[in-house]
Amino acid sequence: MGRVVQLLALVSCLGSSSTAQAGPIDLWAIDGRNHSLSIGAAQASLQRSVPARQPADPSVPHGDPDALRYVIGGATTDLPSLLDIASLSADGRPLAWLSGVPLQPLPCPNGAPSGHTCVVTPPIRAVADEIDARHPLVRGRSLLAELGGALVLRRHGAGELATVRVTGPRRTEIGPIERYRAKLRIIMVRLAPGGALPVGGDRAKAGAVARAALGRVNALWGSCGISFGPPAELVIELSDPPPPHLLAVGCGHGLPASGGAIRLRAAGKPVTTIIDPGMVPAEAARRVATSLEQAGFVVQISDNPRMTAGAFGSTDLSVRRPGGSLATLEPLGT
């Protein structure tokens, strides 16, 4: 009976020690200029600078405008020796994980409770792609992140300590940028009316290509605080190519005219324009535009800059019907 009592006492002792709770702790974030702020006000931002070595002394400003050091303060016996950091996407999906991030002693920030001891992480970098995350200089302190997502700080192998949102850059010429949302619409133009799509082969595969591209675009622009929305919400339209409605005058080297006539059919209506010798493309194009307008069409004139080896710039004429629809242009006689 005595042995049973002793065994029960041992189990009780082990159980109480394994469930003991650590005392209260405080957290701060420190930016590249050694400015500290409470963890509740901290915002991580995606990297805009190349990987660089961190100072050996954690009290020295690291200078990175986006990376943050995380400071944990409390009683010495309550402080963790390692930290885990998880990265979550904007919709809560796990993106990346840093396990066992080392902590170094550091003087506590101003305002820390008296008697607190503090430890600090290296500068933690939230990055947009795996290539940056795996760079040898920063591999142990960089993790993939997403604009609108979050970094979750945890005791190593234990519970959550804090969550830090991932926003736009904290320091810019126009001030901090939290998060902007731009609306993106993709129009895929078929190679011919009713023909093949430009990518993917069919609608489903083309959509997958477009959504993957949007993911890369979001990663690129996220460091500027701009998102084009979740790939799953992307609006994709399929369209036939427009009819041949553009007449380019002087394309190529933009040489003066040798004289003659430009004959074409616009929406089935024949139009002929006499061109004088020596006319430059801009003059010839405007004479053609006048002929088309006299035939009842609406013409938009666009002058192009001269190419390096050209004599003059070319001019484009976009021809529309009176109602605004594009007019099909064909060589006269076809």
mmCIF file of C-alpha atoms in Angstrom:
data_model
loop_
_atom_site.group_PDB
_atom_site.id
_atom_site.type_symbol
_atom_site.label_atom_id
_atom_site.label_comp_id
_atom_site.label_asym_id
_atom_site.label_seq_id
_atom_site.Cartn_x
_atom_site.Cartn_y
_atom_site.Cartn_z
ATOM 1 C CA MET A 1 0.000 0.000 0.000
ATOM 2 C CA GLY A 2 2.874 2.343 0.824
ATOM 3 C CA ARG A 3 4.390 1.821 -2.635
ATOM 4 C CA VAL A 4 1.054 2.696 -4.283
ATOM 5 C CA VAL A 5 0.847 5.944 -2.326
ATOM 6 C CA GLN A 6 4.423 6.835 -3.268
ATOM 7 C CA LEU A 7 3.729 6.137 -6.976
ATOM 8 C CA LEU A 8 0.570 8.251 -6.927
ATOM 9 C CA ALA A 9 2.485 11.072 -5.286
ATOM 10 C CA LEU A 10 5.178 10.885 -7.990
ATOM 11 C CA VAL A 11 2.586 10.984 -10.801
ATOM 12 C CA SER A 12 0.912 13.966 -9.137
ATOM 13 C CA CYS A 13 4.238 15.758 -8.874
ATOM 14 C CA LEU A 14 5.119 15.128 -12.521
ATOM 15 C CA GLY A 15 1.673 16.225 -13.670
ATOM 16 C CA SER A 16 1.782 19.482 -11.771
ATOM 17 C CA SER A 17 5.248 20.378 -13.072
ATOM 18 C CA SER A 18 4.338 19.680 -16.714
ATOM 19 C CA THR A 19 1.307 21.946 -16.605
ATOM 20 C CA ALA A 20 2.980 24.822 -14.767
ATOM 21 C CA GLN A 21 2.279 28.148 -16.457
ATOM 22 C CA ALA A 22 4.969 30.715 -17.223
ATOM 23 C CA GLY A 23 4.579 34.139 -15.676
ATOM 24 C CA PRO A 24 3.431 37.225 -17.589
ATOM 25 C CA ILE A 25 5.681 38.526 -20.331
ATOM 26 C CA ASP A 26 5.707 41.623 -22.535
ATOM 27 C CA LEU A 27 6.590 41.885 -26.210
ATOM 28 C CA TRP A 28 7.890 44.697 -28.388
ATOM 29 C CA ALA A 29 9.066 45.085 -31.962
ATOM 30 C CA ILE A 30 12.208 47.037 -32.900
ATOM 31 C CA ASP A 31 12.714 48.389 -36.421
ATOM 32 C CA GLY A 32 15.918 49.034 -38.349
ATOM 33 C CA ARG A 33 16.460 52.390 -36.623
ATOM 34 C CA ASN A 34 16.086 50.836 -33.152
ATOM 35 C CA HIS A 35 12.671 52.411 -32.631
ATOM 36 C CA SER A 36 10.580 50.196 -30.382
ATOM 37 C CA LEU A 37 6.816 49.843 -30.262
ATOM 38 C CA SER A 38 4.390 47.574 -28.483
ATOM 39 C CA ILE A 39 3.655 44.312 -30.209
ATOM 40 C CA GLY A 40 0.010 45.317 -30.620
ATOM 41 C CA ALA A 41 1.021 48.293 -32.762
ATOM 42 C CA ALA A 42 3.699 46.444 -34.736
ATOM 43 C CA GLN A 43 3.271 45.724 -38.430
ATOM 44 C CA ALA A 44 5.575 43.562 -40.511
ATOM 45 C CA SER A 45 6.237 44.563 -44.115
ATOM 46 C CA LEU A 46 7.537 42.605 -47.077
ATOM 47 C CA GLN A 47 11.196 43.067 -47.930
ATOM 48 C CA ARG A 48 12.229 45.735 -50.441
ATOM 49 C CA SER A 49 15.987 45.395 -49.970
ATOM 50 C CA VAL A 50 18.544 42.738 -50.812
ATOM 51 C CA PRO A 51 19.732 40.277 -48.156
ATOM 52 C CA ALA A 52 22.474 41.628 -45.900
ATOM 53 C CA ARG A 53 24.380 40.518 -42.826
ATOM 54 C CA GLN A 54 22.949 41.490 -39.473
ATOM 55 C CA PRO A 55 25.090 43.245 -36.837
ATOM 56 C CA ALA A 56 26.654 40.865 -34.338
ATOM 57 C CA ASP A 57 25.532 43.136 -31.486
ATOM 58 C CA PRO A 58 21.707 43.038 -31.239
ATOM 59 C CA SER A 59 21.662 46.528 -29.724
ATOM 60 C CA VAL A 60 23.127 48.035 -32.925
ATOM 61 C CA PRO A 61 20.528 49.293 -35.470
ATOM 62 C CA HIS A 62 20.412 46.844 -38.363
ATOM 63 C CA GLY A 63 19.210 49.466 -40.866
ATOM 64 C CA ASP A 64 16.734 47.261 -42.730
ATOM 65 C CA PRO A 65 13.560 49.342 -43.318
ATOM 66 C CA ASP A 66 11.317 46.271 -43.286
ATOM 67 C CA ALA A 67 12.814 43.639 -40.968
ATOM 68 C CA LEU A 68 11.790 43.647 -37.299
ATOM 69 C CA ARG A 69 13.440 42.328 -34.168
ATOM 70 C CA TYR A 70 11.017 40.932 -31.599
ATOM 71 C CA VAL A 71 11.776 41.550 -27.929
ATOM 72 C CA ILE A 72 10.387 39.417 -25.110
ATOM 73 C CA GLY A 73 10.550 40.700 -21.544
ATOM 74 C CA GLY A 74 9.703 39.153 -18.207
ATOM 75 C CA ALA A 75 11.179 37.281 -15.284
ATOM 76 C CA THR A 76 14.317 35.410 -16.284
ATOM 77 C CA THR A 77 12.741 32.059 -15.454
ATOM 78 C CA ASP A 78 9.736 32.823 -17.672
ATOM 79 C CA LEU A 79 11.635 33.763 -20.829
ATOM 80 C CA PRO A 80 11.934 31.260 -23.674
ATOM 81 C CA SER A 81 15.345 30.450 -25.111
ATOM 82 C CA LEU A 82 13.983 29.798 -28.597
ATOM 83 C CA LEU A 83 11.068 31.126 -30.614
ATOM 84 C CA ASP A 84 8.941 29.663 -33.405
ATOM 85 C CA ILE A 85 7.440 31.956 -36.042
ATOM 86 C CA ALA A 86 4.639 30.878 -38.376
ATOM 87 C CA SER A 87 3.542 32.803 -41.457
ATOM 88 C CA LEU A 88 -0.115 32.759 -42.484
ATOM 89 C CA SER A 89 -1.693 33.933 -45.732
ATOM 90 C CA ALA A 90 -4.432 36.553 -45.895
ATOM 91 C CA ASP A 91 -7.032 33.765 -45.718
ATOM 92 C CA GLY A 92 -5.286 31.941 -42.867
ATOM 93 C CA ARG A 93 -3.403 29.248 -44.788
ATOM 94 C CA PRO A 94 0.047 28.256 -43.451
ATOM 95 C CA LEU A 95 2.789 29.617 -45.715
ATOM 96 C CA ALA A 96 6.069 29.092 -43.882
ATOM 97 C CA TRP A 97 7.619 28.290 -40.526
ATOM 98 C CA LEU A 98 10.796 29.252 -38.694
ATOM 99 C CA SER A 99 11.547 26.827 -35.883
ATOM 100 C CA GLY A 100 13.956 27.441 -33.043
ATOM 101 C CA VAL A 101 14.827 31.079 -33.726
ATOM 102 C CA PRO A 102 17.591 31.954 -31.221
ATOM 103 C CA LEU A 103 17.134 34.707 -28.650
ATOM 104 C CA GLN A 104 19.904 36.943 -27.285
ATOM 105 C CA PRO A 105 19.991 39.105 -24.152
ATOM 106 C CA LEU A 106 19.175 42.767 -24.753
ATOM 107 C CA PRO A 107 18.520 45.778 -22.507
ATOM 108 C CA CYS A 108 14.772 46.175 -22.226
ATOM 109 C CA PRO A 109 13.078 49.019 -24.140
ATOM 110 C CA ASN A 110 12.077 52.178 -22.314
ATOM 111 C CA GLY A 111 8.877 51.690 -20.387
ATOM 112 C CA ALA A 112 9.497 48.035 -19.593
ATOM 113 C CA PRO A 113 8.409 47.037 -16.057
ATOM 114 C CA SER A 114 11.094 47.265 -13.413
ATOM 115 C CA GLY A 115 12.953 44.017 -12.894
ATOM 116 C CA HIS A 116 12.222 42.683 -16.365
ATOM 117 C CA THR A 117 14.885 40.832 -18.300
ATOM 118 C CA CYS A 118 14.680 40.948 -22.093
ATOM 119 C CA VAL A 119 15.769 38.766 -24.985
ATOM 120 C CA VAL A 120 15.555 39.547 -28.689
ATOM 121 C CA THR A 121 15.351 37.741 -32.014
ATOM 122 C CA PRO A 122 17.557 38.517 -35.007
ATOM 123 C CA PRO A 123 15.956 40.854 -37.589
ATOM 124 C CA ILE A 124 13.093 38.778 -38.997
ATOM 125 C CA ARG A 125 12.457 39.276 -42.710
ATOM 126 C CA ALA A 126 9.055 38.689 -44.345
ATOM 127 C CA VAL A 127 9.794 37.899 -47.996
ATOM 128 C CA ALA A 128 7.764 37.435 -51.162
ATOM 129 C CA ASP A 129 9.553 34.427 -52.665
ATOM 130 C CA GLU A 130 11.485 31.342 -51.671
ATOM 131 C CA ILE A 131 14.675 32.455 -53.436
ATOM 132 C CA ASP A 132 14.969 35.406 -51.057
ATOM 133 C CA ALA A 133 14.030 33.250 -48.072
ATOM 134 C CA ARG A 134 16.758 30.693 -48.839
ATOM 135 C CA HIS A 135 19.590 33.186 -49.350
ATOM 136 C CA PRO A 136 22.567 32.039 -47.228
ATOM 137 C CA LEU A 137 22.922 35.392 -45.441
ATOM 138 C CA VAL A 138 19.341 35.414 -44.152
ATOM 139 C CA ARG A 139 18.089 31.841 -44.395
ATOM 140 C CA GLY A 140 17.547 31.356 -40.665
ATOM 141 C CA ARG A 141 15.590 34.585 -40.216
ATOM 142 C CA SER A 142 13.524 34.914 -43.408
ATOM 143 C CA LEU A 143 10.173 33.361 -44.172
ATOM 144 C CA LEU A 144 7.638 33.566 -46.951
ATOM 145 C CA ALA A 145 4.794 35.983 -46.206
ATOM 146 C CA GLU A 146 1.845 37.615 -47.920
ATOM 147 C CA LEU A 147 0.327 41.080 -47.824
ATOM 148 C CA GLY A 148 -2.690 40.937 -45.525
ATOM 149 C CA GLY A 149 -1.376 37.833 -43.795
ATOM 150 C CA ALA A 150 0.261 37.520 -40.386
ATOM 151 C CA LEU A 151 3.328 36.332 -38.499
ATOM 152 C CA VAL A 152 2.510 34.305 -35.393
ATOM 153 C CA LEU A 153 5.119 34.260 -32.604
ATOM 154 C CA ARG A 154 5.165 31.151 -30.409
ATOM 155 C CA ARG A 155 7.256 29.722 -27.636
ATOM 156 C CA HIS A 156 9.372 26.983 -29.157
ATOM 157 C CA GLY A 157 7.142 23.928 -29.264
ATOM 158 C CA ALA A 158 4.479 25.637 -27.153
ATOM 159 C CA GLY A 159 1.738 28.243 -27.216
ATOM 160 C CA GLU A 160 1.167 31.452 -29.121
ATOM 161 C CA LEU A 161 2.630 34.702 -27.811
ATOM 162 C CA ALA A 162 1.522 37.308 -30.354
ATOM 163 C CA THR A 163 0.343 37.916 -33.911
ATOM 164 C CA VAL A 164 1.828 40.606 -36.150
ATOM 165 C CA ARG A 165 -0.012 41.665 -39.300
ATOM 166 C CA VAL A 166 1.809 41.885 -42.640
ATOM 167 C CA THR A 167 1.069 45.239 -44.269
ATOM 168 C CA GLY A 168 2.638 47.568 -46.794
ATOM 169 C CA PRO A 169 5.892 49.433 -46.147
ATOM 170 C CA ARG A 170 6.085 51.376 -42.900
ATOM 171 C CA ARG A 171 8.461 54.000 -44.296
ATOM 172 C CA THR A 172 7.941 55.675 -47.685
ATOM 173 C CA GLU A 173 8.121 59.193 -49.096
ATOM 174 C CA ILE A 174 4.351 59.483 -48.670
ATOM 175 C CA GLY A 175 4.258 57.887 -45.237
ATOM 176 C CA PRO A 176 3.242 54.378 -44.180
ATOM 177 C CA ILE A 177 1.183 52.313 -46.619
ATOM 178 C CA GLU A 178 -1.039 49.761 -44.955
ATOM 179 C CA ARG A 179 -2.750 47.975 -47.837
ATOM 180 C CA TYR A 180 -4.262 48.972 -51.167
ATOM 181 C CA ARG A 181 -6.504 46.803 -53.304
ATOM 182 C CA ALA A 182 -6.466 47.253 -57.077
ATOM 183 C CA LYS A 183 -9.060 45.697 -59.353
ATOM 184 C CA LEU A 184 -7.636 43.520 -62.090
ATOM 185 C CA ARG A 185 -9.543 42.086 -65.028
ATOM 186 C CA ILE A 186 -7.865 39.756 -67.498
ATOM 187 C CA ILE A 187 -9.062 39.558 -71.093
ATOM 188 C CA MET A 188 -7.682 36.650 -73.099
ATOM 189 C CA VAL A 189 -7.863 37.272 -76.829
ATOM 190 C CA ARG A 190 -8.268 34.228 -79.042
ATOM 191 C CA LEU A 191 -5.775 33.757 -81.854
ATOM 192 C CA ALA A 192 -8.646 33.955 -84.355
ATOM 193 C CA PRO A 193 -12.420 34.397 -84.065
ATOM 194 C CA GLY A 194 -13.644 31.275 -82.273
ATOM 195 C CA GLY A 195 -10.084 29.925 -82.288
ATOM 196 C CA ALA A 196 -7.529 28.790 -79.743
ATOM 197 C CA LEU A 197 -6.756 30.652 -76.539
ATOM 198 C CA PRO A 198 -3.353 32.335 -76.192
ATOM 199 C CA VAL A 199 -2.332 30.102 -73.241
ATOM 200 C CA GLY A 200 -3.433 26.889 -71.599
ATOM 201 C CA GLY A 201 -5.227 25.205 -74.471
ATOM 202 C CA ASP A 202 -8.704 25.300 -72.896
ATOM 203 C CA ARG A 203 -10.671 27.559 -70.570
ATOM 204 C CA ALA A 204 -9.813 25.692 -67.354
ATOM 205 C CA LYS A 205 -6.087 25.540 -68.055
ATOM 206 C CA ALA A 206 -6.010 29.148 -69.248
ATOM 207 C CA GLY A 207 -7.673 30.186 -65.989
ATOM 208 C CA ALA A 208 -5.095 28.253 -63.984
ATOM 209 C CA VAL A 209 -2.280 30.017 -65.849
ATOM 210 C CA ALA A 210 -3.868 33.413 -65.198
ATOM 211 C CA ARG A 211 -4.414 32.741 -61.493
ATOM 212 C CA ALA A 212 -0.837 31.535 -61.076
ATOM 213 C CA ALA A 213 0.356 34.715 -62.782
ATOM 214 C CA LEU A 214 -1.791 36.799 -60.427
ATOM 215 C CA GLY A 215 -0.170 35.085 -57.459
ATOM 216 C CA ARG A 216 3.247 36.146 -58.729
ATOM 217 C CA VAL A 217 2.012 39.678 -59.389
ATOM 218 C CA ASN A 218 0.599 39.922 -55.860
ATOM 219 C CA ALA A 219 3.917 38.753 -54.433
ATOM 220 C CA LEU A 220 5.803 41.367 -56.450
ATOM 221 C CA TRP A 221 3.519 44.301 -55.663
ATOM 222 C CA GLY A 222 2.885 43.244 -52.071
ATOM 223 C CA SER A 223 6.139 44.873 -50.988
ATOM 224 C CA CYS A 224 4.566 48.168 -52.115
ATOM 225 C CA GLY A 225 1.394 47.467 -50.152
ATOM 226 C CA ILE A 226 -0.682 46.710 -53.245
ATOM 227 C CA SER A 227 -2.784 43.600 -53.818
ATOM 228 C CA PHE A 228 -4.827 42.659 -56.872
ATOM 229 C CA GLY A 229 -7.051 40.345 -54.876
ATOM 230 C CA PRO A 230 -7.139 36.592 -54.266
ATOM 231 C CA PRO A 231 -6.435 34.518 -57.388
ATOM 232 C CA ALA A 232 -9.659 32.575 -56.770
ATOM 233 C CA GLU A 233 -11.661 35.789 -57.296
ATOM 234 C CA LEU A 234 -9.934 36.766 -60.540
ATOM 235 C CA VAL A 235 -12.313 37.765 -63.341
ATOM 236 C CA ILE A 236 -11.224 36.283 -66.684
ATOM 237 C CA GLU A 237 -12.927 37.115 -69.967
ATOM 238 C CA LEU A 238 -12.426 35.399 -73.310
ATOM 239 C CA SER A 239 -12.666 37.521 -76.424
ATOM 240 C CA ASP A 240 -12.318 37.160 -80.160
ATOM 241 C CA PRO A 241 -9.677 39.405 -81.725
ATOM 242 C CA PRO A 242 -10.908 42.699 -83.169
ATOM 243 C CA PRO A 243 -11.309 42.981 -86.946
ATOM 244 C CA PRO A 244 -8.503 44.624 -88.961
ATOM 245 C CA HIS A 245 -9.467 48.251 -88.367
ATOM 246 C CA LEU A 246 -6.072 49.971 -88.216
ATOM 247 C CA LEU A 247 -4.301 51.520 -91.196
ATOM 248 C CA ALA A 248 -0.582 52.223 -90.639
ATOM 249 C CA VAL A 249 0.797 54.903 -92.958
ATOM 250 C CA GLY A 250 4.571 55.114 -93.322
ATOM 251 C CA CYS A 251 5.283 52.079 -91.158
ATOM 252 C CA GLY A 252 8.929 51.097 -91.082
ATOM 253 C CA HIS A 253 11.227 53.929 -92.127
ATOM 254 C CA GLY A 254 8.559 56.611 -92.596
ATOM 255 C CA LEU A 255 9.775 57.645 -96.046
ATOM 256 C CA PRO A 256 8.046 60.418 -98.034
ATOM 257 C CA ALA A 257 5.466 59.250 -100.566
ATOM 258 C CA SER A 258 6.452 58.681 -104.186
ATOM 259 C CA GLY A 259 2.918 59.577 -105.279
ATOM 260 C CA GLY A 260 -0.082 57.479 -106.245
ATOM 261 C CA ALA A 261 -3.219 56.361 -104.441
ATOM 262 C CA ILE A 262 -4.258 54.429 -101.344
ATOM 263 C CA ARG A 263 -7.254 52.237 -102.107
ATOM 264 C CA LEU A 264 -9.089 50.263 -99.454
ATOM 265 C CA ARG A 265 -12.484 48.934 -98.505
ATOM 266 C CA ALA A 266 -13.924 50.094 -95.149
ATOM 267 C CA ALA A 267 -16.864 48.018 -93.901
ATOM 268 C CA GLY A 268 -17.458 46.998 -97.510
ATOM 269 C CA LYS A 269 -17.382 50.580 -98.838
ATOM 270 C CA PRO A 270 -14.575 51.430 -101.310
ATOM 271 C CA VAL A 271 -12.458 54.471 -100.427
ATOM 272 C CA THR A 272 -9.707 55.915 -102.644
ATOM 273 C CA THR A 273 -7.269 58.679 -101.667
ATOM 274 C CA ILE A 274 -4.799 60.372 -104.015
ATOM 275 C CA ILE A 275 -1.362 60.885 -102.439
ATOM 276 C CA ASP A 276 0.973 63.577 -103.805
ATOM 277 C CA PRO A 277 4.698 62.929 -104.264
ATOM 278 C CA GLY A 278 6.792 64.069 -101.291
ATOM 279 C CA MET A 279 4.000 63.808 -98.724
ATOM 280 C CA VAL A 280 5.305 62.697 -95.329
ATOM 281 C CA PRO A 281 3.340 59.957 -93.523
ATOM 282 C CA ALA A 282 1.487 62.373 -91.225
ATOM 283 C CA GLU A 283 0.232 64.394 -94.208
ATOM 284 C CA ALA A 284 -0.738 61.340 -96.238
ATOM 285 C CA ALA A 285 -2.540 59.798 -93.269
ATOM 286 C CA ARG A 286 -4.603 62.919 -92.706
ATOM 287 C CA ARG A 287 -5.643 62.986 -96.330
ATOM 288 C CA VAL A 288 -6.773 59.347 -96.032
ATOM 289 C CA ALA A 289 -8.610 60.219 -92.812
ATOM 290 C CA THR A 290 -10.472 62.991 -94.630
ATOM 291 C CA SER A 291 -11.550 60.550 -97.345
ATOM 292 C CA LEU A 292 -12.792 58.081 -94.747
ATOM 293 C CA GLU A 293 -14.685 60.762 -92.847
ATOM 294 C CA GLN A 294 -16.319 61.924 -96.063
ATOM 295 C CA ALA A 295 -17.422 58.312 -96.545
ATOM 296 C CA GLY A 296 -19.177 58.427 -93.162
ATOM 297 C CA PHE A 297 -16.587 56.871 -90.867
ATOM 298 C CA VAL A 298 -15.036 58.097 -87.615
ATOM 299 C CA VAL A 299 -11.232 58.147 -87.647
ATOM 300 C CA GLN A 300 -8.846 58.350 -84.704
ATOM 301 C CA ILE A 301 -5.374 59.596 -85.686
ATOM 302 C CA SER A 302 -2.274 58.545 -83.735
ATOM 303 C CA ASP A 303 1.143 59.921 -84.696
ATOM 304 C CA ASN A 304 4.095 57.759 -83.685
ATOM 305 C CA PRO A 305 7.629 58.950 -82.876
ATOM 306 C CA ARG A 306 10.297 58.538 -85.524
ATOM 307 C CA MET A 307 12.377 55.396 -85.198
ATOM 308 C CA THR A 308 16.148 55.841 -85.047
ATOM 309 C CA ALA A 309 16.762 54.850 -88.659
ATOM 310 C CA GLY A 310 13.544 56.406 -89.989
ATOM 311 C CA ALA A 311 13.059 59.571 -92.021
ATOM 312 C CA PHE A 312 9.744 60.476 -90.364
ATOM 313 C CA GLY A 313 7.378 58.954 -87.842
ATOM 314 C CA SER A 314 4.485 56.790 -88.952
ATOM 315 C CA THR A 315 0.802 57.534 -88.351
ATOM 316 C CA ASP A 316 -1.956 55.067 -87.442
ATOM 317 C CA LEU A 317 -5.616 55.461 -88.362
ATOM 318 C CA SER A 318 -8.223 53.558 -86.336
ATOM 319 C CA VAL A 319 -11.504 53.469 -88.249
ATOM 320 C CA ARG A 320 -14.947 53.047 -86.708
ATOM 321 C CA ARG A 321 -18.510 53.050 -87.926
ATOM 322 C CA PRO A 322 -20.711 56.001 -86.934
ATOM 323 C CA GLY A 323 -22.140 53.946 -84.058
ATOM 324 C CA GLY A 324 -18.681 53.333 -82.603
ATOM 325 C CA SER A 325 -18.063 49.730 -83.677
ATOM 326 C CA LEU A 326 -14.803 48.927 -85.434
ATOM 327 C CA ALA A 327 -14.885 49.030 -89.221
ATOM 328 C CA THR A 328 -13.190 46.166 -91.050
ATOM 329 C CA LEU A 329 -10.501 47.387 -93.461
ATOM 330 C CA GLU A 330 -9.492 45.383 -96.538
ATOM 331 C CA PRO A 331 -7.414 46.092 -99.627
ATOM 332 C CA LEU A 332 -9.687 47.205 -102.420
ATOM 333 C CA GLY A 333 -10.466 44.351 -104.787
ATOM 334 C CA THR A 334 -10.637 41.554 -102.163
#
